[in-house]
Structures are given as structure tokens and as C-alpha cells.
Amino acid sequence: MIGIRKADLERLKPYGDTMDDGKTQLSFSLPVPAGPEAAEAAKRLVLAHGFADPMMVRMEAMGPTMSFFVFYGAMQQTIDYKNLVVPKAEFEALDMHQIDDLIEAQFGRRLVVVGACPGTDAHTVGIDAIMNMKGYNGHYGLERYKMVKAVNMGAQIPPEALVARAIAENADAILASVVVTQKDLHITTLTELVEVMEAEGVRDRMLAIVGGPRMTYDLATELGFDAGFGPGSYAEDVAAYVAQELLRRQGKAMPVRA
Ligand code: B12
């Protein structure tokens, strides 16, 4: 068991095998042949980045003109973890049964969510992980929830079609999944989605939520969404958020659980 003191949290740095050793693994390639000069250049680059005690643990030739390195070094910078403030979706974590019970007790009806990969994005695995019955990584998807009606429109859905379906279903929330971020394509698509919601007069009527591997809460809210979910999120995260956020908007507090 690692003893963490308050002072450690104010000056947090990576942990290798002892507190505060700062040990970090770095890997990179250089566009020069592997050899003593490449190794020295790599070491100096690691030092120049402020890592102490650079140790090369691997140098591999990647063809005649490229070299690949793995280094260990001791990071000198620290972060004040104790006073870190990170904007994020605020909700109490609940499991599927607790969420179903909460919805049944507080809303007395199924909540409706309509999801899709908007625009040209063809990556369905993320939205399926959240919505499909079988879910992902041992976490059931929204289709499995007794008190959620989950409509998954799939990939490459124009924002207009997604909003039209959400209106037709009288949805409580729109769930968008964006994976491709090349040339900021996701920004264009998500901005369009919010604009369509506003043009249809439904932006205030339903939650707008976006997820994806490069999505953050900050970026999502900056683009006009209510919340953003990144890698490692599961159906219960978004379902707990949706139910609790809708309750908050009705001026109701999250009931204290026994
Ligand atoms: C599978 C895959 C494909 C498949 C997709 C098949 C399918 N039906 O989905 C195919 C082959 C079609 C494909 C195509 C392309 N791909 Co691709 N693909 C991948 C790959 C290997 C895996 C993606 C994946 O399935 N991840 C698993 C899921 C579960 O993770 P996830 O999406 O992050 O979802 C989780 C969270 O983000 C979150 N989440 C996601 N969505 C949502 C939504 C909500 C509401 C919430 C709450 C949470 C949430 O919850 C999920 C579970 O925790 C990645 C590389 C990689 N290893 O990640 C490249 C990758 C995503 N692809 C990439 C690219 C470039 C493309 C193409 C443009 C390639 C090309 N030149 O044609 C095309 C794009 C086609 C298009 N129009 O979109 C790039 C994207 C780079 C970028 N940043 O823009 C990647 C990163 C590969 C790379 N390193 O270059 N791809």
C-alpha cells in the first residue's frame, strides 16, 4: 500500500517504483539510421525535455534510415493535484438497475434517447458500445435498460435526419458519436448538429451529448453540447447523467439512496 501524503498531492509526479521518482517511459523514432550517433541524439533530446537520468532501454533500426527508441527518464515537473479543477459531467455513478429504478420512480415513464454517428463518420463501434443491448466490456448498453427507449440510427446520419428523428421520438436526449477528427471534421459536424437543433427550436427541450475517443467535456460544452464523454465511458455513465441532469432541470434533487 502506497502511503500518499497531502504534500505528495500538491507536487504530484509520475510513480515508477518509489514515490516521487518521476520515472517515465518515452518512445519515439528519429529519421536517422540506428547507431551510436542516433543513440546520443536521442539521449540529448530526452535531456532537453527536462528528464533527468535518461536511460536507453531499446534502440531498433526501422529500415536503413529510421531508428526507434524506448527511454526511461525522471520527470522533474510536478502538478498540484490537490487543487486541480476539471470541468466534467456531474452525476452520481449508478448501475443499470439503480438507473432504471431512479427513472421509474422519478419520471414514471421511459426516457428516450436517439443516437447516431452524425455527418460522414462511419465508426459505429463507439455508439454501439453505448447503445447496443450487449454493450461493451461487460457493461450492458442502453437498449438493455428497462426504463430507456434507445434508438440507434447508426453511422453517417446527416444532422438534419438525426434531429428530425429525435423530434419524432420526442427524445429526452440526442447522443452523437464522433471518431474522425482529421481536419477538425468533428467540429464542423457537431457545430452543424447544434445549429440544426437550434433552428428546429429543440435545443432547450433535449439534452445534447457527444462522445468519442478524442472528446472532452470542455470541448463538448464549448461546442454548445451539455456534456462530452471520452474513452472508457459506458452506458451507465451517460444514462446516470441524463436522468440526473433532467431531474436537476426540473428543480429536483437526486434522491438520497438507502
Ligand atoms: C474500426 C476502425 C475503422 C472501421 C470502422 C468500422 C465500424 N463499423 O465502426 C473502418 C474500417 C470502417 C474505418 C474507417 C476509417 N477510419 Co478508422 N479506425 C478504426 C479503429 C481501428 C477502431 C475504432 C473503434 O472501433 N474503437 C473502439 C470503440 C469502442 O472506441 P470508441 O469509439 O472510442 O468509443 C468509446 C468512447 O470513445 C465512448 N464513446 C464513443 N462514442 C460515444 C458516444 C456517446 C454518446 C458516449 C456517451 C460515449 C461515446 O464510449 C465508447 C466505449 O467506451 C481506429 C483506431 C483505434 N485503434 O482506435 C481507427 C481510426 C478511428 N480510424 C481512422 C481513420 C482515419 C479512418 C478513415 C478516415 C480511413 C480512411 N482513410 O479511409 C476511415 C473513415 C471512414 C469514415 N467515413 O468515417 C483514424 C482516425 C484519426 C482521426 N483522429 O481522425 C483512427 C484513429 C486510426 C488512425 N490511427 O489513424 N475505421
JSON list of N, CA and C in Angstrom, two decimals, residues 45-89:
[
{"chain": "A", "resi": 45, "resn": "LEU", "atom": "N", "xyz": [17.96, 14.68, -26.71]},
{"chain": "A", "resi": 45, "resn": "LEU", "atom": "CA", "xyz": [16.58, 15.17, -26.84]},
{"chain": "A", "resi": 45, "resn": "LEU", "atom": "C", "xyz": [15.79, 14.92, -25.55]},
{"chain": "A", "resi": 46, "resn": "VAL", "atom": "N", "xyz": [16.00, 13.75, -24.96]},
{"chain": "A", "resi": 46, "resn": "VAL", "atom": "CA", "xyz": [15.30, 13.43, -23.71]},
{"chain": "A", "resi": 46, "resn": "VAL", "atom": "C", "xyz": [15.74, 14.40, -22.61]},
{"chain": "A", "resi": 47, "resn": "LEU", "atom": "N", "xyz": [17.07, 14.64, -22.54]},
{"chain": "A", "resi": 47, "resn": "LEU", "atom": "CA", "xyz": [17.58, 15.60, -21.55]},
{"chain": "A", "resi": 47, "resn": "LEU", "atom": "C", "xyz": [17.02, 17.00, -21.80]},
{"chain": "A", "resi": 48, "resn": "ALA", "atom": "N", "xyz": [16.96, 17.37, -23.07]},
{"chain": "A", "resi": 48, "resn": "ALA", "atom": "CA", "xyz": [16.49, 18.72, -23.43]},
{"chain": "A", "resi": 48, "resn": "ALA", "atom": "C", "xyz": [15.02, 18.91, -23.02]},
{"chain": "A", "resi": 49, "resn": "HIS", "atom": "N", "xyz": [14.29, 17.80, -22.87]},
{"chain": "A", "resi": 49, "resn": "HIS", "atom": "CA", "xyz": [12.90, 17.88, -22.44]},
{"chain": "A", "resi": 49, "resn": "HIS", "atom": "C", "xyz": [12.77, 17.90, -20.92]},
{"chain": "A", "resi": 50, "resn": "GLY", "atom": "N", "xyz": [13.91, 17.97, -20.24]},
{"chain": "A", "resi": 50, "resn": "GLY", "atom": "CA", "xyz": [13.86, 18.13, -18.79]},
{"chain": "A", "resi": 50, "resn": "GLY", "atom": "C", "xyz": [13.81, 16.83, -18.01]},
{"chain": "A", "resi": 51, "resn": "PHE", "atom": "N", "xyz": [14.05, 15.69, -18.66]},
{"chain": "A", "resi": 51, "resn": "PHE", "atom": "CA", "xyz": [14.07, 14.42, -17.93]},
{"chain": "A", "resi": 51, "resn": "PHE", "atom": "C", "xyz": [15.48, 14.18, -17.41]},
{"chain": "A", "resi": 52, "resn": "ALA", "atom": "N", "xyz": [15.59, 13.83, -16.13]},
{"chain": "A", "resi": 52, "resn": "ALA", "atom": "CA", "xyz": [16.91, 13.53, -15.56]},
{"chain": "A", "resi": 52, "resn": "ALA", "atom": "C", "xyz": [17.22, 12.05, -15.77]},
{"chain": "A", "resi": 53, "resn": "ASP", "atom": "N", "xyz": [18.46, 11.69, -15.67]},
{"chain": "A", "resi": 53, "resn": "ASP", "atom": "CA", "xyz": [18.93, 10.30, -15.75]},
{"chain": "A", "resi": 53, "resn": "ASP", "atom": "C", "xyz": [18.36, 9.52, -16.94]},
{"chain": "A", "resi": 54, "resn": "PRO", "atom": "N", "xyz": [18.50, 10.03, -18.16]},
{"chain": "A", "resi": 54, "resn": "PRO", "atom": "CA", "xyz": [17.93, 9.28, -19.29]},
{"chain": "A", "resi": 54, "resn": "PRO", "atom": "C", "xyz": [18.62, 7.92, -19.47]},
{"chain": "A", "resi": 55, "resn": "MET", "atom": "N", "xyz": [17.79, 6.89, -19.62]},
{"chain": "A", "resi": 55, "resn": "MET", "atom": "CA", "xyz": [18.34, 5.55, -19.81]},
{"chain": "A", "resi": 55, "resn": "MET", "atom": "C", "xyz": [17.70, 4.93, -21.06]},
{"chain": "A", "resi": 56, "resn": "MET", "atom": "N", "xyz": [18.54, 4.61, -22.03]},
{"chain": "A", "resi": 56, "resn": "MET", "atom": "CA", "xyz": [18.00, 4.00, -23.25]},
{"chain": "A", "resi": 56, "resn": "MET", "atom": "C", "xyz": [17.82, 2.51, -23.01]},
{"chain": "A", "resi": 57, "resn": "VAL", "atom": "N", "xyz": [16.57, 2.02, -23.14]},
{"chain": "A", "resi": 57, "resn": "VAL", "atom": "CA", "xyz": [16.35, 0.59, -22.91]},
{"chain": "A", "resi": 57, "resn": "VAL", "atom": "C", "xyz": [16.14, -0.16, -24.22]},
{"chain": "A", "resi": 58, "resn": "ARG", "atom": "N", "xyz": [15.96, 0.59, -25.30]},
{"chain": "A", "resi": 58, "resn": "ARG", "atom": "CA", "xyz": [15.77, -0.08, -26.59]},
{"chain": "A", "resi": 58, "resn": "ARG", "atom": "C", "xyz": [16.12, 0.86, -27.74]},
{"chain": "A", "resi": 59, "resn": "MET", "atom": "N", "xyz": [16.92, 0.39, -28.66]},
{"chain": "A", "resi": 59, "resn": "MET", "atom": "CA", "xyz": [17.11, 1.10, -29.93]},
{"chain": "A", "resi": 59, "resn": "MET", "atom": "C", "xyz": [16.93, 0.06, -31.03]},
{"chain": "A", "resi": 60, "resn": "GLU", "atom": "N", "xyz": [16.05, 0.33, -31.99]},
{"chain": "A", "resi": 60, "resn": "GLU", "atom": "CA", "xyz": [15.78, -0.61, -33.08]},
{"chain": "A", "resi": 60, "resn": "GLU", "atom": "C", "xyz": [15.92, 0.12, -34.40]},
{"chain": "A", "resi": 61, "resn": "ALA", "atom": "N", "xyz": [16.52, -0.55, -35.37]},
{"chain": "A", "resi": 61, "resn": "ALA", "atom": "CA", "xyz": [16.55, 0.02, -36.72]},
{"chain": "A", "resi": 61, "resn": "ALA", "atom": "C", "xyz": [15.18, -0.23, -37.35]},
{"chain": "A", "resi": 62, "resn": "MET", "atom": "N", "xyz": [14.61, 0.82, -37.92]},
{"chain": "A", "resi": 62, "resn": "MET", "atom": "CA", "xyz": [13.35, 0.64, -38.66]},
{"chain": "A", "resi": 62, "resn": "MET", "atom": "C", "xyz": [13.68, 0.92, -40.12]},
{"chain": "A", "resi": 63, "resn": "GLY", "atom": "N", "xyz": [14.33, -0.04, -40.77]},
{"chain": "A", "resi": 63, "resn": "GLY", "atom": "CA", "xyz": [14.83, 0.20, -42.12]},
{"chain": "A", "resi": 63, "resn": "GLY", "atom": "C", "xyz": [16.15, 0.95, -42.04]},
{"chain": "A", "resi": 64, "resn": "PRO", "atom": "N", "xyz": [16.72, 1.27, -43.19]},
{"chain": "A", "resi": 64, "resn": "PRO", "atom": "CA", "xyz": [18.07, 1.85, -43.20]},
{"chain": "A", "resi": 64, "resn": "PRO", "atom": "C", "xyz": [18.15, 3.30, -42.72]},
{"chain": "A", "resi": 65, "resn": "THR", "atom": "N", "xyz": [17.04, 4.03, -42.71]},
{"chain": "A", "resi": 65, "resn": "THR", "atom": "CA", "xyz": [17.13, 5.46, -42.41]},
{"chain": "A", "resi": 65, "resn": "THR", "atom": "C", "xyz": [16.33, 5.91, -41.20]},
{"chain": "A", "resi": 66, "resn": "MET", "atom": "N", "xyz": [15.76, 4.95, -40.46]},
{"chain": "A", "resi": 66, "resn": "MET", "atom": "CA", "xyz": [14.93, 5.32, -39.31]},
{"chain": "A", "resi": 66, "resn": "MET", "atom": "C", "xyz": [15.35, 4.50, -38.09]},
{"chain": "A", "resi": 67, "resn": "SER", "atom": "N", "xyz": [15.28, 5.13, -36.94]},
{"chain": "A", "resi": 67, "resn": "SER", "atom": "CA", "xyz": [15.57, 4.41, -35.69]},
{"chain": "A", "resi": 67, "resn": "SER", "atom": "C", "xyz": [14.43, 4.64, -34.71]},
{"chain": "A", "resi": 68, "resn": "PHE", "atom": "N", "xyz": [14.21, 3.64, -33.86]},
{"chain": "A", "resi": 68, "resn": "PHE", "atom": "CA", "xyz": [13.13, 3.71, -32.87]},
{"chain": "A", "resi": 68, "resn": "PHE", "atom": "C", "xyz": [13.73, 3.53, -31.47]},
{"chain": "A", "resi": 69, "resn": "PHE", "atom": "N", "xyz": [13.24, 4.31, -30.51]},
{"chain": "A", "resi": 69, "resn": "PHE", "atom": "CA", "xyz": [13.83, 4.29, -29.16]},
{"chain": "A", "resi": 69, "resn": "PHE", "atom": "C", "xyz": [12.78, 4.13, -28.06]},
{"chain": "A", "resi": 70, "resn": "VAL", "atom": "N", "xyz": [13.20, 3.45, -27.01]},
{"chain": "A", "resi": 70, "resn": "VAL", "atom": "CA", "xyz": [12.46, 3.48, -25.75]},
{"chain": "A", "resi": 70, "resn": "VAL", "atom": "C", "xyz": [13.44, 3.95, -24.68]},
{"chain": "A", "resi": 71, "resn": "PHE", "atom": "N", "xyz": [13.07, 5.00, -23.99]},
{"chain": "A", "resi": 71, "resn": "PHE", "atom": "CA", "xyz": [13.90, 5.57, -22.92]},
{"chain": "A", "resi": 71, "resn": "PHE", "atom": "C", "xyz": [13.13, 5.59, -21.60]},
{"chain": "A", "resi": 72, "resn": "TYR", "atom": "N", "xyz": [13.86, 5.54, -20.50]},
{"chain": "A", "resi": 72, "resn": "TYR", "atom": "CA", "xyz": [13.30, 5.92, -19.21]},
{"chain": "A", "resi": 72, "resn": "TYR", "atom": "C", "xyz": [14.00, 7.20, -18.78]},
{"chain": "A", "resi": 73, "resn": "GLY", "atom": "N", "xyz": [13.25, 8.06, -18.15]},
{"chain": "A", "resi": 73, "resn": "GLY", "atom": "CA", "xyz": [13.85, 9.29, -17.61]},
{"chain": "A", "resi": 73, "resn": "GLY", "atom": "C", "xyz": [13.05, 9.72, -16.40]},
{"chain": "A", "resi": 74, "resn": "ALA", "atom": "N", "xyz": [13.64, 10.55, -15.58]},
{"chain": "A", "resi": 74, "resn": "ALA", "atom": "CA", "xyz": [12.94, 11.02, -14.37]},
{"chain": "A", "resi": 74, "resn": "ALA", "atom": "C", "xyz": [12.37, 12.41, -14.62]},
{"chain": "A", "resi": 75, "resn": "MET", "atom": "N", "xyz": [11.04, 12.49, -14.63]},
{"chain": "A", "resi": 75, "resn": "MET", "atom": "CA", "xyz": [10.38, 13.78, -14.86]},
{"chain": "A", "resi": 75, "resn": "MET", "atom": "C", "xyz": [10.61, 14.70, -13.66]},
{"chain": "A", "resi": 76, "resn": "GLN", "atom": "N", "xyz": [10.91, 15.95, -13.94]},
{"chain": "A", "resi": 76, "resn": "GLN", "atom": "CA", "xyz": [11.19, 16.90, -12.86]},
{"chain": "A", "resi": 76, "resn": "GLN", "atom": "C", "xyz": [9.96, 17.75, -12.53]},
{"chain": "A", "resi": 77, "resn": "GLN", "atom": "N", "xyz": [9.09, 17.97, -13.50]},
{"chain": "A", "resi": 77, "resn": "GLN", "atom": "CA", "xyz": [7.92, 18.83, -13.27]},
{"chain": "A", "resi": 77, "resn": "GLN", "atom": "C", "xyz": [6.92, 18.14, -12.34]},
{"chain": "A", "resi": 78, "resn": "THR", "atom": "N", "xyz": [6.18, 18.95, -11.63]},
{"chain": "A", "resi": 78, "resn": "THR", "atom": "CA", "xyz": [5.12, 18.41, -10.77]},
{"chain": "A", "resi": 78, "resn": "THR", "atom": "C", "xyz": [3.82, 19.15, -11.06]},
{"chain": "A", "resi": 79, "resn": "ILE", "atom": "N", "xyz": [2.73, 18.57, -10.61]},
{"chain": "A", "resi": 79, "resn": "ILE", "atom": "CA", "xyz": [1.40, 19.18, -10.78]},
{"chain": "A", "resi": 79, "resn": "ILE", "atom": "C", "xyz": [0.73, 19.24, -9.40]},
{"chain": "A", "resi": 80, "resn": "ASP", "atom": "N", "xyz": [0.04, 20.35, -9.15]},
{"chain": "A", "resi": 80, "resn": "ASP", "atom": "CA", "xyz": [-0.71, 20.48, -7.90]},
{"chain": "A", "resi": 80, "resn": "ASP", "atom": "C", "xyz": [-2.05, 19.77, -8.08]},
{"chain": "A", "resi": 81, "resn": "TYR", "atom": "N", "xyz": [-2.05, 18.49, -7.78]},
{"chain": "A", "resi": 81, "resn": "TYR", "atom": "CA", "xyz": [-3.25, 17.66, -7.99]},
{"chain": "A", "resi": 81, "resn": "TYR", "atom": "C", "xyz": [-4.35, 18.03, -7.00]},
{"chain": "A", "resi": 82, "resn": "LYS", "atom": "N", "xyz": [-3.93, 18.43, -5.80]},
{"chain": "A", "resi": 82, "resn": "LYS", "atom": "CA", "xyz": [-4.89, 18.72, -4.73]},
{"chain": "A", "resi": 82, "resn": "LYS", "atom": "C", "xyz": [-5.85, 19.85, -5.12]},
{"chain": "A", "resi": 83, "resn": "ASN", "atom": "N", "xyz": [-5.31, 20.83, -5.86]},
{"chain": "A", "resi": 83, "resn": "ASN", "atom": "CA", "xyz": [-6.14, 21.99, -6.20]},
{"chain": "A", "resi": 83, "resn": "ASN", "atom": "C", "xyz": [-6.58, 22.00, -7.66]},
{"chain": "A", "resi": 84, "resn": "LEU", "atom": "N", "xyz": [-6.51, 20.83, -8.28]},
{"chain": "A", "resi": 84, "resn": "LEU", "atom": "CA", "xyz": [-6.89, 20.73, -9.69]},
{"chain": "A", "resi": 84, "resn": "LEU", "atom": "C", "xyz": [-8.42, 20.81, -9.84]},
{"chain": "A", "resi": 85, "resn": "VAL", "atom": "N", "xyz": [-8.89, 21.65, -10.76]},
{"chain": "A", "resi": 85, "resn": "VAL", "atom": "CA", "xyz": [-10.34, 21.72, -11.02]},
{"chain": "A", "resi": 85, "resn": "VAL", "atom": "C", "xyz": [-10.58, 21.31, -12.47]},
{"chain": "A", "resi": 86, "resn": "VAL", "atom": "N", "xyz": [-11.29, 20.22, -12.66]},
{"chain": "A", "resi": 86, "resn": "VAL", "atom": "CA", "xyz": [-11.54, 19.73, -14.02]},
{"chain": "A", "resi": 86, "resn": "VAL", "atom": "C", "xyz": [-13.04, 19.74, -14.29]},
{"chain": "A", "resi": 87, "resn": "PRO", "atom": "N", "xyz": [-13.50, 20.55, -15.25]},
{"chain": "A", "resi": 87, "resn": "PRO", "atom": "CA", "xyz": [-14.92, 20.53, -15.56]},
{"chain": "A", "resi": 87, "resn": "PRO", "atom": "C", "xyz": [-15.30, 19.16, -16.13]},
{"chain": "A", "resi": 88, "resn": "LYS", "atom": "N", "xyz": [-16.35, 18.59, -15.62]},
{"chain": "A", "resi": 88, "resn": "LYS", "atom": "CA", "xyz": [-16.80, 17.28, -16.12]},
{"chain": "A", "resi": 88, "resn": "LYS", "atom": "C", "xyz": [-18.29, 17.12, -15.87]},
{"chain": "A", "resi": 89, "resn": "ALA", "atom": "N", "xyz": [-18.87, 16.15, -16.56]},
{"chain": "A", "resi": 89, "resn": "ALA", "atom": "CA", "xyz": [-20.29, 15.89, -16.35]},
{"chain": "A", "resi": 89, "resn": "ALA", "atom": "C", "xyz": [-20.49, 15.49, -14.89]}
]
